[in-house]
Amino acid sequence: MPVGTLGTVKAVAQDVLEDLGAEIILGNTYHLYLRPGHEAIRRMGGLHRFISWPRAMLTDSGGFQVFSLSALRKVTDEGVRFRSHLDGSSHFFTPEHSMDVQIALGADICMAFDECTEYPADRSRAEESLRLTMAWARRSIDHFHAHCHEVPWHQELGGRRQSLFGIVQGGTYRDLRRQSAEQLIEMNFDGYAIGGLSVGEPRELTLEMIAEVLPLLPADKPRYLMGVGYPDEIEQYARLGVDMMDCVLPTRAARHGLLFTSEGRLNIKGKKYAEDQGPPDPACDCPVCRRYTRAYLRHLMHSGEALSATLNSIHNLAYYLGIMRRVRESLHPEGWRSAVSMSPSRRIDVPLV
Amino acid sequence: MPVGTLGTVKAVAQDVLEDLGAEIILGNTYHLYLRPGHEAIRRMGGLHRFISWPRAMLTDSGGFQVFSLSALRKVTDEGVRFRSHLDGSSHFFTPEHSMDVQIALGADICMAFDECTEYPADRSRAEESLRLTMAWARRSIDHFHAHCHEVPWHQELGGRRQSLFGIVQGGTYRDLRRQSAEQLIEMNFDGYAIGGLSVGEPRELTLEMIAEVLPLLPADKPRYLMGVGYPDEIEQYARLGVDMMDCVLPTRAARHGLLFTSEGRLNIKGKKYAEDQGPPDPACDCPVCRRYTRAYLRHLMHSGEALSATLNSIHNLAYYLGIMRRVRESLHPEGWRSAVSMSPSRRIDVPLV
C-alpha cells in the first residue's frame, strides 16, 4: 500500500496511482486530524471524496505518529495527551476518539488504537505496553461498532460499514505476541495487523515474530504487516502469508534519489549516470522506464526539480506493486476474490481459499 | 509556450504536457549551459532526446539570464563575462558562443544573442544597447549559418536545420524599434521576436511598441513576443498579430497558489476555499478541474505537498493553452499550416495566408 500521509501519495497524482494499479492507499489519522481536520473531511463526504480516490483506503490509528512525531506525550490508561508537531497545540487521543476520527475520515479500513512498543523493551515494559494495547483494542472495537454507522457515506453505499483491524503487539516476546493474537481473535476483528516490528530489531527477530503470529491469524481475513519494508522483505513476508503491507520507503527513498530496480538499488545522484541513456531499470515497463533516461533523472535530482520526486516515486511504486503482483500470481495462479469490499472499485484482493 | 527552464516545465511531466496540447516548450540556454552542460546534451543527441520531448522546443539566447541572474557582469562589444549563479565560476558568452551552445542543445528554434535593454533607459543608453544588439544579431546569424549543420540530429532528420530568430530591441523609442526591425529583416531571420518589453514599463507603452513593430514584421514568418504575460494580455497581443509568446507566469503563479480561471484570479490559499467542493474553474475541463476540488488544492498548498505545484500548474497551463486555442480558432477558422516544421510532431502553427 503506497502511503498517502496527508491525503496524497507524495508527488504522485491520483490518476497515475490508478494507472500503476494501486488498489489501496494509506492516510495517516494523526496528520489528517491536525490538517485539514476530520470534521472538515466528514462534512465533505469523507476522505475518498475529499482527495478524489475511488479505490480502497486505510487509515492508521494515529498512535504511531503520536508517539513518533508529537511533543510532550503523556500516556495514561485513558489515552495520550500530546502537543501538535505543527503548532504546539494540546490534544488528547483515546481509543474512542481515534475511532471517531477514523469514522469521520471514512476509509475502508480503520485500525484499533494501540501503543507501538519500542525496541528494545524489557519484559515488564513489553507486558505493560501490551496490557494497554489490549485494553485499547477492546475499547476501540466497542466504540467502533456503536458508531460506525456515522461514516459519511453510510447511506450512499447502502448501509455498508467500514472494517476495523486489531493490531498484535508484544515486543519481541513470542508468548506475548501469541497472547496478543489470541485476545484480538477473541474480539473478532475484520482483519489483523502485526505492529511494533521493523522498529530497529534484527531482521531474524522480525521474522521470528512474524512466523510466531501468522499461523495464529485466521486465513480468511486479511493479515497486515505494518511498516515494512525493502523489496526483498515484502516478497519474503508475502510468501509467508502476509496479505497487506505499507511503507513510506518506496516514495521516501525516491525523493532522496534511491531507485529500486531488478539490478538492485541505484542511487541516481551518482556521477556515473551523468550521460547514461539507459532506462532506470531495463527490466521495468513503468511509464518512467519507458520514457526517461538515468541521465535525465540525475539531472532533475541535481537541479532540485519537482519532477525528480515525481518520476522517481512513480518508478519505485511501480517496482513495489510489480513485486506484489508477481508474488500473488505465483502463489495463487487460480485468481483472487475481493475482501473488505466497499464497492466494485474499492477492494482488497485475498487468495481464493 | 510553457517555460521549461532546466529541461522540465516545473512540476509537470512530459506526457501531461502532451495531453494538454502543448506544441512547443522553452528551454533556457543559460541554465542548460551551466547544468548539465551543452556538450553533455550534444553527446546525448540533443535536448529533445535528453528530456524525451518529441514536439517543438525553443531555446533563448542566454542573454536575458546572464543579465538577470549572474553576478559580476562585464559587457564589451565582444560579449559578456559573468559569474555563474550556481558556483561563482567565470564564463564568457559571445554571440558565437551562444549559437554554439544552442546548436548543441538542438532546439527547433534558436534566438540571436541580444542585450535586453532595461526600463527606464534614456535615449543614449537605448541607442548604445541597440547598437550592440544589432551587431550581435549579425554575428549570431553568420555563425549560425556556418555551424547549424553541427546540430546533433542533423543526419537523423534528413539534413533539416534549426531556425534562428532575431530579436527587436530599442527600449521604449519608436524610431529605435523601427530601425531595429528593419535591420533584422534585412538580415533575413527565420522569425522575429520583440524583446525588452514587459520589463516594468506601463502597459500602454508596451502596447505602443508592439503596435509600432508588428506591422513591420513579415506576416509569413512567426512573430514572437517574449516574456508575456497575464491571460488578458496574451489574448490582446495574439489578436494584434503575435504568433508566439512565452511566460513563466502560469507555472510560477501556480506554485504560489494563484490560479487563473474564467471567473478571474483565484488565490487557492484563501480560507474561504477550505470546504469549497467546486472545481478550481467551473468552466474548465482540464484534468484538474474534472477531478479535484478547491478544498483539496488548498489543503495540498497549506500542507506543502508536492502535488500542489503539479495540479495548480496543470490547471494554469490548460487555461493559457485554452485561451490561445480559442483565439486562433476565432482568428482563423479555416485552419492552420505548420511553420518552423522539423518533423510531423514538431510544429508551430501559423495562420494559412
XYZ file of C-alpha atoms in Angstrom, chain A:
353
model
C 0.000 0.000 0.000
C 1.518 3.328 -1.052
C 1.429 5.769 1.855
C -0.544 8.978 1.367
C 0.055 10.639 4.719
C -1.842 13.887 4.161
C -4.275 12.584 1.563
C -1.669 12.491 -1.207
C 0.964 9.915 -2.032
C 3.750 12.462 -2.107
C 4.412 13.893 -5.593
C 2.193 11.354 -7.408
C -1.250 12.264 -8.750
C -4.246 10.012 -8.226
C -4.691 9.105 -11.901
C -1.074 7.951 -12.032
C -1.624 5.749 -8.963
C -4.654 4.248 -10.671
C -2.649 3.546 -13.820
C 0.063 1.900 -11.718
C -2.551 -0.486 -10.351
C -2.568 0.730 -6.740
C -5.752 -0.788 -5.271
C -5.439 0.768 -1.827
C -3.538 3.680 -0.287
C -2.986 4.789 3.302
C -3.889 8.014 5.024
C -2.445 8.993 8.402
C -5.075 9.763 11.010
C -2.776 11.919 13.141
C -1.855 14.172 10.190
C -5.357 14.445 8.767
C -6.815 15.108 12.218
C -4.475 18.096 12.555
C -4.860 19.278 8.938
C -7.401 19.819 7.454
C -9.259 18.201 10.381
C -11.549 15.167 10.443
C -14.731 17.201 10.891
C -13.989 19.181 7.721
C -13.376 15.921 5.862
C -16.598 14.459 7.272
C -18.548 17.489 6.054
C -17.033 16.998 2.605
C -18.208 13.384 2.428
C -15.126 11.582 3.702
C -11.539 11.110 2.627
C -12.271 9.267 -0.642
C -14.293 12.157 -1.957
C -12.013 14.828 -0.488
C -8.953 13.529 -2.315
C -10.837 12.003 -5.260
C -9.727 8.419 -4.755
C -12.340 5.839 -5.765
C -10.436 2.754 -4.644
C -9.744 1.436 -1.156
C -8.145 3.405 1.661
C -6.833 2.539 5.088
C -6.243 4.908 7.978
C -3.892 4.085 10.807
C -4.976 4.772 14.373
C -2.821 7.830 14.888
C -0.979 6.107 17.700
C 2.309 5.591 15.905
C 2.556 9.254 14.852
C 1.525 10.499 18.278
C 4.459 8.543 19.670
C 6.949 9.375 16.928
C 6.124 12.956 15.903
C 4.397 14.859 18.655
C 5.978 16.504 21.695
C 5.291 16.237 25.422
C 3.376 12.979 25.323
C 1.696 11.796 28.479
C 0.267 8.283 28.369
C -2.384 7.104 30.807
C -4.800 4.207 30.697
C -7.359 6.680 29.413
C -5.297 7.788 26.396
C -2.464 10.040 25.244
C -2.099 13.772 25.698
C 0.322 15.322 23.203
C 1.304 18.542 21.522
C 0.933 19.013 17.766
C 4.196 18.989 15.794
C 2.677 21.795 13.704
C 1.745 24.473 16.210
C 2.315 23.060 19.692
C -1.417 22.943 20.449
C -2.527 20.353 23.021
C -4.627 17.328 22.052
C -5.929 14.194 23.758
C -6.330 10.933 21.874
C -8.232 7.993 23.321
C -9.285 4.770 21.578
C -12.784 6.259 21.341
C -11.504 9.473 19.831
C -9.322 7.616 17.328
C -12.415 5.675 16.226
C -14.457 8.872 15.926
C -11.762 10.469 13.803
C -11.369 7.402 11.591
C -15.125 7.075 11.145
C -15.262 10.731 10.080
C -12.421 10.144 7.610
C -14.350 7.151 6.296
C -11.532 4.985 4.983
C -12.492 1.417 4.102
C -10.258 0.048 6.835
C -9.697 1.562 10.279
C -7.095 0.466 12.784
C -7.540 -0.069 16.518
C -5.735 2.460 18.729
C -2.524 0.899 20.001
C 0.812 1.674 21.553
C 3.708 0.730 19.297
C 6.148 -0.893 21.735
C 9.661 0.411 21.155
C 12.753 -1.749 20.617
C 14.457 -2.726 22.806
C 11.817 -3.075 25.547
C 12.396 -5.290 28.542
C 9.877 -7.916 29.564
C 7.964 -5.831 32.084
C 7.795 -2.831 29.757
C 6.536 -5.038 26.900
C 3.932 -6.633 29.211
C 2.671 -3.269 30.418
C 2.550 -1.859 26.887
C 0.647 -4.911 25.677
C -1.826 -4.654 28.535
C -2.574 -1.093 27.417
C -2.875 -2.046 23.734
C -5.280 -4.904 24.521
C -7.466 -2.707 26.714
C -7.470 -0.074 23.987
C -8.338 -2.722 21.359
C -11.437 -3.668 23.375
C -12.477 -0.041 23.741
C -11.727 0.575 20.035
C -13.942 -2.224 18.746
C -16.770 -1.438 21.170
C -16.806 2.234 20.218
C -16.373 1.410 16.534
C -19.416 -0.882 16.451
C -21.509 1.666 18.323
C -20.656 4.476 15.895
C -19.577 3.049 12.535
C -22.937 3.903 11.009
C -21.889 7.560 11.329
C -19.450 7.201 8.437
C -20.176 9.975 5.906
C -21.037 7.588 3.065
C -23.133 5.140 5.139
C -26.382 5.964 3.336
C -24.786 6.347 -0.036
C -23.208 2.878 -0.050
C -26.337 1.037 1.050
C -25.554 0.814 4.719
C -22.201 -0.888 4.310
C -19.741 -0.204 7.077
C -16.005 0.286 7.410
C -13.756 -2.567 8.552
C -11.742 -2.478 11.761
C -8.447 -4.314 12.194
C -6.813 -5.190 15.510
C -3.067 -4.830 15.993
C -0.890 -7.564 17.507
C 1.822 -6.152 19.758
C 4.051 -7.791 22.389
C 7.527 -6.543 21.536
C 9.969 -9.321 20.740
C 8.464 -11.840 23.173
C 6.930 -14.818 21.436
C 4.498 -15.659 24.236
C 3.306 -12.045 24.476
C 2.789 -11.960 20.706
C 0.798 -15.203 20.911
C -1.255 -13.910 23.812
C -1.941 -10.670 21.911
C -3.100 -12.502 18.784
C -5.383 -14.808 20.763
C -7.017 -11.963 22.651
C -7.660 -9.996 19.451
C -9.123 -13.019 17.651
C -11.439 -13.422 20.624
C -12.680 -9.879 19.969
C -13.405 -10.816 16.326
C -11.885 -8.014 14.261
C -12.381 -7.768 10.482
C -8.666 -8.255 9.950
C -5.448 -8.453 11.931
C -2.270 -6.451 11.787
C 1.147 -7.176 13.212
C 2.557 -3.957 14.619
C 5.680 -2.956 16.505
C 8.086 -4.686 14.116
C 10.745 -3.188 11.868
C 11.410 -0.645 14.612
C 15.135 -1.342 14.909
C 15.284 -5.033 15.898
C 17.457 -7.509 13.930
C 15.703 -8.955 10.928
C 15.873 -12.514 12.281
C 13.847 -11.355 15.248
C 11.314 -9.687 12.923
C 10.979 -12.966 11.051
C 10.698 -14.967 14.265
C 7.805 -12.817 15.478
C 6.032 -12.980 12.116
C 6.457 -16.757 11.994
C 5.030 -16.995 15.518
C 1.972 -14.856 14.882
C 0.922 -15.533 11.283
C -0.244 -19.140 11.787
C -2.498 -17.969 14.610
C -4.363 -15.425 12.487
C -7.489 -16.527 10.583
C -6.611 -17.246 6.955
C -9.945 -15.958 5.698
C -9.285 -12.464 6.996
C -6.616 -10.025 5.801
C -3.278 -10.220 7.600
C -1.433 -6.936 7.566
C 2.209 -6.425 8.472
C 2.692 -2.761 9.325
C 5.516 -0.520 8.188
C 7.664 -2.803 6.011
C 9.895 -2.847 4.038
C 12.633 -3.326 1.438
C 11.737 -5.151 -1.787
C 13.250 -8.460 -0.690
C 11.422 -8.185 2.640
C 7.969 -7.603 1.209
C 8.403 -10.567 -1.118
C 9.579 -12.778 1.752
C 6.744 -11.729 4.057
C 4.129 -12.126 1.326
C 5.328 -15.675 0.718
C 4.972 -16.335 4.447
C 1.294 -15.410 4.208
C 1.131 -11.659 4.758
C -1.667 -10.124 2.658
C -1.026 -6.417 3.151
C 1.954 -4.205 3.885
C 2.582 -0.473 3.869
C 5.760 1.524 3.852
C 6.947 5.027 3.063
C 10.181 3.528 1.770
C 9.466 3.483 -1.991
C 8.340 7.118 -2.012
C 10.714 8.470 0.645
C 13.733 6.761 -0.927
C 12.624 8.120 -4.302
C 12.758 11.671 -3.005
C 16.346 11.015 -1.949
C 17.253 9.603 -5.359
C 17.275 5.933 -4.393
C 15.687 3.736 -7.029
C 14.805 0.080 -6.552
C 15.476 -1.941 -9.690
C 15.769 -5.507 -10.916
C 19.533 -4.913 -10.815
C 19.500 -3.760 -7.198
C 19.470 -0.330 -5.600
C 20.536 2.569 -7.769
C 21.475 5.975 -6.401
C 20.512 8.228 -9.272
C 22.736 11.027 -7.980
C 25.840 9.056 -8.990
C 28.242 10.733 -11.398
C 28.380 7.567 -13.468
C 24.801 8.175 -14.597
C 25.540 11.686 -15.935
C 25.286 10.534 -19.550
C 23.669 7.137 -19.034
C 20.947 6.913 -21.648
C 19.549 3.638 -20.411
C 16.234 3.463 -18.534
C 16.316 3.415 -14.718
C 15.535 -0.321 -14.819
C 15.933 -2.188 -18.133
C 13.501 -4.884 -16.940
C 10.763 -2.424 -15.940
C 7.922 -1.286 -18.159
C 6.650 1.532 -15.943
C 5.902 4.906 -17.590
C 9.191 6.325 -16.278
C 11.378 3.492 -17.552
C 9.602 3.565 -20.903
C 10.236 7.275 -21.438
C 13.165 8.675 -19.451
C 16.868 8.006 -19.056
C 19.043 7.726 -15.970
C 20.881 10.829 -17.177
C 17.669 12.853 -17.209
C 16.559 11.624 -13.779
C 20.012 12.501 -12.413
C 19.783 15.965 -13.968
C 16.353 16.566 -12.398
C 17.623 15.474 -8.984
C 20.765 17.606 -9.185
C 18.744 20.598 -10.319
C 16.300 20.271 -7.433
C 13.400 19.995 -9.873
C 9.980 18.892 -8.608
C 9.665 16.379 -11.422
C 12.524 14.411 -9.840
C 10.455 13.276 -6.853
C 7.506 12.522 -9.124
C 9.339 10.336 -11.623
C 11.466 8.549 -9.007
C 8.366 7.838 -6.920
C 6.401 6.526 -9.883
C 9.167 4.078 -10.726
C 9.632 2.863 -7.145
C 5.897 2.391 -6.643
C 5.667 0.505 -9.936
C 8.547 -1.681 -8.790
C 6.907 -2.457 -5.430
C 3.482 -3.080 -6.938
C 5.115 -5.304 -9.544
C 6.754 -7.436 -6.854
C 3.442 -7.973 -5.104
C 1.651 -8.741 -8.366
C 4.204 -11.399 -9.279
C 4.127 -12.928 -5.803
C 0.351 -13.118 -5.853
C 0.314 -14.672 -9.308
C 2.853 -17.280 -8.290
C 1.095 -18.090 -5.008
C -2.432 -18.191 -6.401
C -2.463 -18.640 -10.165
C -6.143 -19.542 -9.915
C -7.062 -15.981 -9.075
C -8.387 -13.838 -6.263
C -11.515 -12.746 -4.577
C -12.111 -9.410 -3.034
C -12.114 -8.986 0.738
C -13.063 -5.833 2.632
C -15.120 -4.762 -0.325
C -16.921 -1.428 -0.255
C -17.805 -1.093 -3.927
C -16.608 -2.692 -7.144
C -13.764 -0.210 -7.342
C -12.814 -0.423 -3.684
C -11.397 -3.821 -2.973
C -8.508 -5.698 -1.474
C -7.557 -8.982 -3.032
C -7.139 -12.022 -0.842
C -6.468 -15.565 -2.058
C -9.377 -17.749 -3.112
C -9.466 -20.208 -0.207
